[in-house]
Short mmCIF file of C-alpha atoms and ligand atoms in Angstrom, two decimals:
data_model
loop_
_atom_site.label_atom_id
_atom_site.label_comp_id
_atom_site.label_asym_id
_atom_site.label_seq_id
_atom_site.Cartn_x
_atom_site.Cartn_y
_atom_site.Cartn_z
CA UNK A 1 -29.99 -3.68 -20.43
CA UNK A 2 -28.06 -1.38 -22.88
CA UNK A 3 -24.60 -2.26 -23.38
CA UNK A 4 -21.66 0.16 -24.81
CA UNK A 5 -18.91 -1.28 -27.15
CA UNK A 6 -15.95 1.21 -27.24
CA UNK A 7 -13.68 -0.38 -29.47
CA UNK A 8 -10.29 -0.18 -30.67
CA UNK A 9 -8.55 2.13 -28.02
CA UNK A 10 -4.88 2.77 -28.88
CA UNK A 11 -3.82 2.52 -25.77
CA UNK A 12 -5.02 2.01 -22.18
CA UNK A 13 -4.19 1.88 -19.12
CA UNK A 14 -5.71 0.11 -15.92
CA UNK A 15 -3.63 0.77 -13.31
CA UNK A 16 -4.69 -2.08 -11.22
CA UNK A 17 -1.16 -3.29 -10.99
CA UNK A 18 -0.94 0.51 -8.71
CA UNK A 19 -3.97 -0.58 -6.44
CA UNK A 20 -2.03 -3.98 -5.63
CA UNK A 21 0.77 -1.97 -4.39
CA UNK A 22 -1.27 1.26 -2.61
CA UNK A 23 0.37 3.24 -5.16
CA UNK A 24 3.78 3.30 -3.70
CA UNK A 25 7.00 3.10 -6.29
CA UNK A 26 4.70 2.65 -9.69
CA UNK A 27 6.75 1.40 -12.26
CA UNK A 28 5.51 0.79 -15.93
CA UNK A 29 4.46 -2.52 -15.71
CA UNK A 30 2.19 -1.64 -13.19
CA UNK A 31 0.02 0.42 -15.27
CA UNK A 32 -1.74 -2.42 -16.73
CA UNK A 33 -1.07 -1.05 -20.65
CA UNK A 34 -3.66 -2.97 -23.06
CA UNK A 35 -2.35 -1.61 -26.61
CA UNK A 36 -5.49 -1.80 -29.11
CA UNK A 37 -8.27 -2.52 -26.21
CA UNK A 38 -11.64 -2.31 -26.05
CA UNK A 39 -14.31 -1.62 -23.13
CA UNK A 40 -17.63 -2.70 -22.50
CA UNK A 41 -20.04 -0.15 -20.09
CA UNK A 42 -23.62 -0.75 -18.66
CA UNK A 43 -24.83 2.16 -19.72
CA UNK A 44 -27.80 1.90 -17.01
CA UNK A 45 -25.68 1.78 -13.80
CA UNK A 46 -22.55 3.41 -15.42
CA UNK A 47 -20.57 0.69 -14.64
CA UNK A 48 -17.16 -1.29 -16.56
CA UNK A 49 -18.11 -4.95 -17.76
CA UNK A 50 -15.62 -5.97 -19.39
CA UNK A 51 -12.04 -4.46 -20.22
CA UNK A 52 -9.59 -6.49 -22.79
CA UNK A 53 -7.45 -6.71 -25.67
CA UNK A 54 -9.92 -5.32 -29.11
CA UNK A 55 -8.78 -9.08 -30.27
CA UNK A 56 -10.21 -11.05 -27.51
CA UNK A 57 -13.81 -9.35 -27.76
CA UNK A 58 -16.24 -12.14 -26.41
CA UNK A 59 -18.60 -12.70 -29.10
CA UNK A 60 -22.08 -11.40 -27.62
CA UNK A 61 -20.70 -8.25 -27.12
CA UNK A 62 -19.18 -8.59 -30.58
CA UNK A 63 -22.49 -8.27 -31.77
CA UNK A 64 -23.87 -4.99 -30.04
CA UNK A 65 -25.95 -2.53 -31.28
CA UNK A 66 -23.70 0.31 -29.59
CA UNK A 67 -20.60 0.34 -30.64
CA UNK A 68 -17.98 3.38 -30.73
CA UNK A 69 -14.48 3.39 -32.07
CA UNK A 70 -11.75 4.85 -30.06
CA UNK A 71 -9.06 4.79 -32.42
CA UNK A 72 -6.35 7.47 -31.79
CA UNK A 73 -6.96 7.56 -27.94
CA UNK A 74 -5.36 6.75 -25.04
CA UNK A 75 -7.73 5.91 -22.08
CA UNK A 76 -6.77 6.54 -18.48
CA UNK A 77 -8.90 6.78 -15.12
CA UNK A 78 -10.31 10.17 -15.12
CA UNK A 79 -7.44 12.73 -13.14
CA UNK A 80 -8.15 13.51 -9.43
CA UNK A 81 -7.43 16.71 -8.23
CA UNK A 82 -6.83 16.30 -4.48
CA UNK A 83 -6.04 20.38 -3.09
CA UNK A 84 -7.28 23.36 -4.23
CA UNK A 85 -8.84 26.33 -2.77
CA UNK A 86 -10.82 27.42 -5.49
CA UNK A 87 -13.92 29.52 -3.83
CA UNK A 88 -12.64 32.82 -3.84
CA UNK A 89 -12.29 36.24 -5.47
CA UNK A 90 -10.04 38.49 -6.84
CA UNK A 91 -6.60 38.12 -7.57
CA UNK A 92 -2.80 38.59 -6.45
CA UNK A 93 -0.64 40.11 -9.14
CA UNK A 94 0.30 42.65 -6.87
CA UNK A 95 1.55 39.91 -4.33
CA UNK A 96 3.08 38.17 -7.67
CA UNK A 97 4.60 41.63 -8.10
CA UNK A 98 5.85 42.08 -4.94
CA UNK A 99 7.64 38.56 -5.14
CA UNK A 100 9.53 39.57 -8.27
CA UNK A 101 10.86 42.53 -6.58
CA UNK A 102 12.37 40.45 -4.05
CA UNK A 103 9.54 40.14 -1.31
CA UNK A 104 9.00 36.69 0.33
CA UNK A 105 5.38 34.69 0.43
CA UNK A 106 6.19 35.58 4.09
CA UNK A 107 6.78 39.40 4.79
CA UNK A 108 3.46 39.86 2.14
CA UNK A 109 1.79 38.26 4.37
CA UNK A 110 2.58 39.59 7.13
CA UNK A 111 2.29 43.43 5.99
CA UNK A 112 -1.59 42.31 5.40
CA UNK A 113 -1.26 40.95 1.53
CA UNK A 114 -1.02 37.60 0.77
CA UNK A 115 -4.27 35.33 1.73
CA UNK A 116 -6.12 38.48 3.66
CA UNK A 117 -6.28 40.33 0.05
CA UNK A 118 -8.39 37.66 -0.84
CA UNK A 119 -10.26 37.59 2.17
CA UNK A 120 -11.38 40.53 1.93
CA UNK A 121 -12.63 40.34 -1.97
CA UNK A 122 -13.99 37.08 -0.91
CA UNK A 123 -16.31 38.24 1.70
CA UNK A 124 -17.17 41.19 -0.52
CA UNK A 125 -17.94 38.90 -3.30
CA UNK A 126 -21.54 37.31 -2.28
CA UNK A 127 -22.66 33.90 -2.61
CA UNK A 128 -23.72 34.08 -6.04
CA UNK A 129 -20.67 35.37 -7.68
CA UNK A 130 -18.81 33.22 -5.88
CA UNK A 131 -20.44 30.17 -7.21
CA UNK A 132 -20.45 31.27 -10.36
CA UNK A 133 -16.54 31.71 -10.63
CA UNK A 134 -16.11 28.76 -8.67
CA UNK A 135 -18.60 27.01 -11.33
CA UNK A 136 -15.86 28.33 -14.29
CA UNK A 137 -12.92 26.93 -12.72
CA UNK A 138 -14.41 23.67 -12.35
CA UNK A 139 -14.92 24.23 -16.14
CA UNK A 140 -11.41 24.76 -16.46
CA UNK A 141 -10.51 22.03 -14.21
CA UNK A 142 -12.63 19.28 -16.43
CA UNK A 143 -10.84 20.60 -19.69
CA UNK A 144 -7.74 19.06 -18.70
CA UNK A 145 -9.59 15.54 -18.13
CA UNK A 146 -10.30 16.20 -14.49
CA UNK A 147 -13.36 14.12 -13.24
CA UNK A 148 -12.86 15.09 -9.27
CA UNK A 149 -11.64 17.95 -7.09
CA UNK A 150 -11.03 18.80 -3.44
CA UNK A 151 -12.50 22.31 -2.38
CA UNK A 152 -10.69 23.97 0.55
CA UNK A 153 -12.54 27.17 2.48
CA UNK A 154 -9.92 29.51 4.01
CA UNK A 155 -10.96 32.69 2.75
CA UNK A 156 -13.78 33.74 4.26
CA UNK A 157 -12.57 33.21 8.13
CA UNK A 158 -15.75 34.50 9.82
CA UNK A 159 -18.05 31.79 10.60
CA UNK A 160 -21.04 33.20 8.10
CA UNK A 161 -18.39 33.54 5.33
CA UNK A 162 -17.04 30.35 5.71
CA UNK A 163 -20.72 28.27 5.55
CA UNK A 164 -21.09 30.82 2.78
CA UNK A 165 -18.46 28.92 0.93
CA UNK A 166 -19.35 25.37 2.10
CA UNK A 167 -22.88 26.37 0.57
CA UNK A 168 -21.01 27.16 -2.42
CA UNK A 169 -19.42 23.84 -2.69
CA UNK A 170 -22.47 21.83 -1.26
CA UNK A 171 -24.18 23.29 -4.68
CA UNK A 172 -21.50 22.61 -6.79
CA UNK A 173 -21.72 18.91 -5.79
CA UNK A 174 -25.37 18.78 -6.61
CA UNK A 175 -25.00 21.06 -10.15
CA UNK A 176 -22.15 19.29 -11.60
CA UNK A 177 -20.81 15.81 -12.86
CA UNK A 178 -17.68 15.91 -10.94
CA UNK A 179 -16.97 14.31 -7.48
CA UNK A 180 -16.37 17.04 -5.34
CA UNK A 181 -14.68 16.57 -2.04
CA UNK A 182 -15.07 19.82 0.93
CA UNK A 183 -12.99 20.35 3.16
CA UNK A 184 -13.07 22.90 5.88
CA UNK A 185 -9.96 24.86 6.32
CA UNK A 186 -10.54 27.64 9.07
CA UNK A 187 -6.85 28.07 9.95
CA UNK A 188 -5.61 29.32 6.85
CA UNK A 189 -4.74 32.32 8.58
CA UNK A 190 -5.82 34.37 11.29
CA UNK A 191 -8.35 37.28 9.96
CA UNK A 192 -7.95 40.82 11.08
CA UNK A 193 -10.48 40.64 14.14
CA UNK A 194 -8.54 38.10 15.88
CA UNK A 195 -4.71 39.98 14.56
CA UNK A 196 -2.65 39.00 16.96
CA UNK A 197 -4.46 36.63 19.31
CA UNK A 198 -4.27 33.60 17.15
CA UNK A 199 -4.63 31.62 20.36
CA UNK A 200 -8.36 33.12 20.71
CA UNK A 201 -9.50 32.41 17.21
CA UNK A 202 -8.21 28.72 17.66
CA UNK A 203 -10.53 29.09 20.61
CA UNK A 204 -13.39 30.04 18.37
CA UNK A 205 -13.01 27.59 15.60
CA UNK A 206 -12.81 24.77 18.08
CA UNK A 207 -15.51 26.00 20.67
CA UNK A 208 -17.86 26.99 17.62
CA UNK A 209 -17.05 26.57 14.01
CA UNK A 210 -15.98 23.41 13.95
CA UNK A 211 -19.03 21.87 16.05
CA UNK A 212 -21.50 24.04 13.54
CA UNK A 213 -19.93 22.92 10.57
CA UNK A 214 -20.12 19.10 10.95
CA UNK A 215 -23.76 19.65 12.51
CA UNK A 216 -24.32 20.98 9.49
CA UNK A 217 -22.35 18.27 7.62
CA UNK A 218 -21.15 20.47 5.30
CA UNK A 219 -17.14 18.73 5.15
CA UNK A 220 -15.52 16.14 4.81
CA UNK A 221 -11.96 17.12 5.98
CA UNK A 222 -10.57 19.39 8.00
CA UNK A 223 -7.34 21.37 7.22
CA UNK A 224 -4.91 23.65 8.35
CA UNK A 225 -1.46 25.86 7.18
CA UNK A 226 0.93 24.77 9.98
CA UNK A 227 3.96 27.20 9.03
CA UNK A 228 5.93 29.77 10.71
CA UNK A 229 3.56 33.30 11.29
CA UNK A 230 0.28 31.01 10.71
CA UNK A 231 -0.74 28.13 12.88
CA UNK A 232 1.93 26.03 14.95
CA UNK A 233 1.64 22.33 16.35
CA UNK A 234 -0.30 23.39 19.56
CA UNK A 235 -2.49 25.09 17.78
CA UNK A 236 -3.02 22.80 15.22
CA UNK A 237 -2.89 19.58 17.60
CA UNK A 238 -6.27 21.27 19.67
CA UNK A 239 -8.01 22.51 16.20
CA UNK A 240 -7.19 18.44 14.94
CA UNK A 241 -8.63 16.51 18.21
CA UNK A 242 -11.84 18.60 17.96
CA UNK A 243 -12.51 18.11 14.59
CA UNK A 244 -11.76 13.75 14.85
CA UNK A 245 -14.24 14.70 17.86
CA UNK A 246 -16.88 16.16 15.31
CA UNK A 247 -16.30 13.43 12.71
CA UNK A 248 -14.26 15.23 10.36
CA UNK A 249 -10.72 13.74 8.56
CA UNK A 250 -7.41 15.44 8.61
CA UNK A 251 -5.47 16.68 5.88
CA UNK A 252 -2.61 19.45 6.83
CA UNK A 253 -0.25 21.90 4.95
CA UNK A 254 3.09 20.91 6.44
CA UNK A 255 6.75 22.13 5.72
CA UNK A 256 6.05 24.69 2.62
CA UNK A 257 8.38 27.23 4.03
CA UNK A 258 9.62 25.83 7.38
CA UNK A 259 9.21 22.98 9.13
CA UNK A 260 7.88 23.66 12.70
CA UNK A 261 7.13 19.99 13.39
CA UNK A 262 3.38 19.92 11.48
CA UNK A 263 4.74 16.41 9.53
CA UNK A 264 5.14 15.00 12.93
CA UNK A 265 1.99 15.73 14.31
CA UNK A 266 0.18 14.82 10.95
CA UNK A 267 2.14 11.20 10.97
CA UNK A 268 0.91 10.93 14.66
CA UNK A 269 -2.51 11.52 14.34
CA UNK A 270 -2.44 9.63 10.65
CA UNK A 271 -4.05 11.87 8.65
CA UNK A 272 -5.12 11.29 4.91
CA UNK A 273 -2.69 13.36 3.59
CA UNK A 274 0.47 15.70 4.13
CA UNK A 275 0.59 18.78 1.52
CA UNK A 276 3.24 20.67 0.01
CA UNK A 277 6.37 19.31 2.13
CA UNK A 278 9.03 20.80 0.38
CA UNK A 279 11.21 21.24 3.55
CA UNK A 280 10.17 18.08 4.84
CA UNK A 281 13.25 16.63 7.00
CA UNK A 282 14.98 12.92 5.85
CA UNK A 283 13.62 11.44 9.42
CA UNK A 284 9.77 12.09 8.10
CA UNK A 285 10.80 11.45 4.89
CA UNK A 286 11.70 7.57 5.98
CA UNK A 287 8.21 7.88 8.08
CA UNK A 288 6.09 8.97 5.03
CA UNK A 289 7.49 6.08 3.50
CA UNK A 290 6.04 3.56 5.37
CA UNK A 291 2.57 5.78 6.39
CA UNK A 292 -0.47 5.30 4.84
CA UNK A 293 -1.01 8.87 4.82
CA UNK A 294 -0.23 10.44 1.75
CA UNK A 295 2.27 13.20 0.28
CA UNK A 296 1.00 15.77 -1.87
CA UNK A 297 3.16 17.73 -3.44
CA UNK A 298 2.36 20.74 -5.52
CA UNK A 299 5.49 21.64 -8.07
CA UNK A 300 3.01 24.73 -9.35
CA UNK A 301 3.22 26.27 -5.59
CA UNK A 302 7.18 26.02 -6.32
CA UNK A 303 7.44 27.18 -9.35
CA UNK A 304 5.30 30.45 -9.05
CA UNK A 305 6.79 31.01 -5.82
CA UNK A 306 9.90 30.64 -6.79
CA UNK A 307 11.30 28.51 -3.55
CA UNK A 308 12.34 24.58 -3.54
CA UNK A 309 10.31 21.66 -4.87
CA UNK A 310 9.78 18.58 -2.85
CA UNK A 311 12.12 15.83 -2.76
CA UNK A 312 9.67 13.90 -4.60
CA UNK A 313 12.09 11.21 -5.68
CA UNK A 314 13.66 10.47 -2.05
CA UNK A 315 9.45 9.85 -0.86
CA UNK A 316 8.47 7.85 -3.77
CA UNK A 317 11.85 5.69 -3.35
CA UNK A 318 11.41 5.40 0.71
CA UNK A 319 7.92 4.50 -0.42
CA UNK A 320 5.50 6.77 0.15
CA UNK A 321 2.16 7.62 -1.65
CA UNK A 322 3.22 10.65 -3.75
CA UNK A 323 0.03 12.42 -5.64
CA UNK A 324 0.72 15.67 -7.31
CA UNK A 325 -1.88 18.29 -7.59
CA UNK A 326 -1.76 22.24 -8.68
CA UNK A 327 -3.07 23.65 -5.45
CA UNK A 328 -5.29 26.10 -7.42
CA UNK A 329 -5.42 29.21 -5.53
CA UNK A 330 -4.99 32.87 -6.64
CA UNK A 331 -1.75 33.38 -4.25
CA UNK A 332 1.00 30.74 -5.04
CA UNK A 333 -0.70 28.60 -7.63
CA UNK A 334 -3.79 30.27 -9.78
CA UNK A 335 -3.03 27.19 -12.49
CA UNK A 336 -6.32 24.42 -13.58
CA UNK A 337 -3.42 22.85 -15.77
CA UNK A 338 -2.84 19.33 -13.87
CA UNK A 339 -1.21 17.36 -16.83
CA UNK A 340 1.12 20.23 -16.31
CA UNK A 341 2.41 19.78 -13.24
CA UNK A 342 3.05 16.36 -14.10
CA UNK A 343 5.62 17.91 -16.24
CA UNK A 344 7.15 19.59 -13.81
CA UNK A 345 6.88 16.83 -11.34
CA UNK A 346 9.34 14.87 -14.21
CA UNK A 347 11.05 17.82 -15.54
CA UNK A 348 12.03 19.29 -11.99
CA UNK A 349 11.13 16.92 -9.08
CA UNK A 350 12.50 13.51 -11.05
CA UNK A 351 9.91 11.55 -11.34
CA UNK A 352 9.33 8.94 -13.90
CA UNK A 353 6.33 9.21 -15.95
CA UNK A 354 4.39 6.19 -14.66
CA UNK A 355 4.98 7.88 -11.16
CA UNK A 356 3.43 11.07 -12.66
CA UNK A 357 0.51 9.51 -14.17
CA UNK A 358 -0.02 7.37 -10.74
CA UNK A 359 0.53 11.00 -9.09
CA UNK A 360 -2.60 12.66 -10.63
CA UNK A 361 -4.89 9.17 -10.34
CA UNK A 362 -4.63 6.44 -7.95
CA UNK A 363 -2.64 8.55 -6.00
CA UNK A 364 -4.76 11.58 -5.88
CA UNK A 365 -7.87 9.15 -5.20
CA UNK A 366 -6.23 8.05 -2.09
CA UNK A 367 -5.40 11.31 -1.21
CA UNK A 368 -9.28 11.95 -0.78
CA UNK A 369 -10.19 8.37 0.64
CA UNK A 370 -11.60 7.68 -2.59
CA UNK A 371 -9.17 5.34 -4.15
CA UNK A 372 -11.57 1.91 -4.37
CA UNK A 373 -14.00 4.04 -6.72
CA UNK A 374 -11.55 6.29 -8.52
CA UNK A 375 -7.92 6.08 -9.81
CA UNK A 376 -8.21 2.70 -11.67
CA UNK A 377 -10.07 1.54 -14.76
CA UNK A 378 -11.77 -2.55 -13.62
CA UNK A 379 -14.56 -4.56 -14.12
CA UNK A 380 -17.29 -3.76 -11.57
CA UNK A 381 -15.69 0.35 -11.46
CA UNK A 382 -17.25 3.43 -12.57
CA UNK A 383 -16.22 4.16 -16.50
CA UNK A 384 -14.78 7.66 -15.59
CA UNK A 385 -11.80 7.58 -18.30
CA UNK A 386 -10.00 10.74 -19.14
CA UNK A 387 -9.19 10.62 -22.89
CA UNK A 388 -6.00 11.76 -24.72
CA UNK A 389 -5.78 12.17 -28.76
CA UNK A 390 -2.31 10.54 -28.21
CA UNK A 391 -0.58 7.46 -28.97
CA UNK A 392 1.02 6.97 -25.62
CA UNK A 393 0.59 7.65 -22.10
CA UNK A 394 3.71 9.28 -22.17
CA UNK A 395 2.36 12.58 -23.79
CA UNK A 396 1.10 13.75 -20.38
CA UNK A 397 4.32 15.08 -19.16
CA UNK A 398 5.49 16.05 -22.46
CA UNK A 399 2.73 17.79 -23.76
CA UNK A 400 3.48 20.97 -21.17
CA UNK A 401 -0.10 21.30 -20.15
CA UNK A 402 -1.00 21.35 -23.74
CA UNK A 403 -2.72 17.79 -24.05
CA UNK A 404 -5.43 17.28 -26.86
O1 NIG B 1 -1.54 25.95 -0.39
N1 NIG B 1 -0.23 27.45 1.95
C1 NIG B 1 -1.32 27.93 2.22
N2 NIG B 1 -2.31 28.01 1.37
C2 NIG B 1 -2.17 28.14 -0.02
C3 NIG B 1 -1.84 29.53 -0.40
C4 NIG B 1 -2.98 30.40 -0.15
C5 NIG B 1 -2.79 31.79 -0.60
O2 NIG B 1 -1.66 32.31 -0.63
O3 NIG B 1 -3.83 32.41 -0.90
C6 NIG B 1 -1.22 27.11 -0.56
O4 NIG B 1 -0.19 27.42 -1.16
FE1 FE B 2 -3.00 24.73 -0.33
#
């Protein structure tokens, strides 16, 4: 069987020290750093056989006819992306616009902007242009060392539209290298034939949607925005019980501008993961921290909306799971640039930089379920490695999105 040498790696970093502890409160020494490593891959199954310091090579793989120097590199598992909502069309400067002139996410929304604008380009668009730009940001995505991403639907809200987009994604998986995780997110908002009876198109998704979608096993997850003027805990509480009916996991958008009690419901039911909670109150805060559910926070939703970040530092020190992603989406976060939220998950929400680099890994993995293939570098693991032309680890945050 073929065998792969990489020899010496500047730097790399296992992170299996971060699996031991569920990635709660990373510190440095547990990222596992091997200074001047080297790696040997099956190249038939894929799969890590050996991972060590360049100087304690075992001598028959010493003598290998493949053999590739990694000088100059540092080696990390591949980055997970773990939310984004990246089937759609169109875009929002106007809503960006409006922002700057002093409009909130909020009132947009409810005059008819905000996520409907790109409902309506999105069902406009057609399946093939839709994969296609969903195809480029993926693209995009992998540029910044990205090796798996969660898809959210949520703008198509008619049932055709919506299996439009889970077709979409269902291609995707097949056409590219990355993992790709779906997830069906229905309550996003309600769509302008159900305006104002948001009670009757919870009725619909749970009666109908939701039972045709996992007959179709099209998702993985189920999702939905729990906020003031979109979907509250009733609402949500059904929408959840019929999708754990229909075999689908939780993940839920709790606390971006209010919370309305969606963090409690979440840690009830204990979902996968908790997004955004950047009102999230001190009591769920102490919960969080001793959940295996985990927090995702998304510092690029902040920043372009201009409102709070998370309390990233009080989770991560109760003990939660923090992961960080950019929440791609053309309303409050159209950024692929992951290593740059880690900067301003340091810069902004105070996290150290082995917390960041656990944030957008091991952390991300578990966000998706996925953490005992992805989000570690071991013997016996996939070799998915994201690569930096760095000399330390450290240049993720500091680079501002601008890694090599
Ligand atoms: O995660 N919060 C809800 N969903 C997206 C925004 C979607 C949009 O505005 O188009 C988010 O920020
Ligand atoms: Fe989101």
């Amino acid at each position: 069987m073929e065998k792969v040498l990489y020899n010496n790696i500047g730097q790399l970093l296992t992170l299996a020290g971060v699996a031991k502890k569920q990635g709660r409160a990373p510190t440095e020494s547990d990222l596992g750093i091997i200074e001047n490593a080297a790696m040997v891959v099956d190249s038939a199954t894929n799969k890590i056989e050996w991972i060590g310091e360049q100087k304690n090579i075992p001598t028959p793989f010493r003598k290998l006819v493949n053999q590739f120097s990694s000088e100059g590199e540092v080696w990390l598992p591949e980055l997970v992306e773990c939310h984004t909502h990246l089937v759609c069309a169109g875009n929002r400067h106007h809503d960006y616009a409006q922002r700057c002139a002093g409009k909130t996410y909020q009132e947009i929304a409810a005059a008819g902007g905000g996520i409907l604008t790109t409902l309506k380009h999105t069902r406009e668009a057609g399946y093939t242009a839709l994969y296609e730009s969903a195809l480029k940001e993926l693209e995009r995505f992998q540029k910044f060392g990205v090796g798996a991403v969660e898809i959210k639907t949520g703008y198509g809200l008619t049932l055709e539209s919506e299996i439009e987009i889970l077709e979409v994604i269902a291609a995707l998986q097949k056409t590219t290298s990355l993992t790709i995780v779906p997830t069906f997110m229905p309550a996003h908002a309600t769509p302008p034939e159900y305006k104002d009876r948001t009670d009757a198109f919870v009725d619909v998704i749970c009666q109908e949607w939701i039972p045709e979608v996992a007959k179709r096993n099209l998702a993985e997850y189920f999702d939905a925005f729990v906020e003031k003027g979109f979907f509250d805990v009733t609402q949500t509480r059904r929408m959840c019980e019929v999708a754990l009916q229909n075999g689908l996991k939780l993940k839920l958008h709790c606390d971006q501008f209010n919370d309305i009690g969606g963090t409690d419901l979440g840690l009830e039911l204990g979902v996968q993961s908790i997004d955004h909670l950047d009102h999230v109150s001190d009591a769920n805060i102490q919960k969080l921290g001793k959940a295996d559910t985990v927090a995702v926070l998304l510092p690029g939703a902040s920043l372009y909306t201009g409102t709070p970040y998370p309390p990233a530092r009080k989770l991560i020190d109760a003990g939660a799971r923090v992961a960080v992603s950019t929440d791609f989406n053309p309303g409050t976060s159209p950024s692929r640039n992951l290593p740059l939220m880690t900067t301003l998950a340091c810069s902004q929400m105070k996290m150290t930089v082995p917390e960041a680099v656990v944030s957008i890994t091991y952390n991300a993995a578990a966000a998706l379920g996925l953490e005992n293939t992805l989000g570690t570098l071991e013997v016996g693991k996939e070799f998915r490695v994201c690569s930096l032309r760095a000399d330390s680890y450290e240049v993720l945050p500091y680079s501002f999105g601008e890694i090599e």
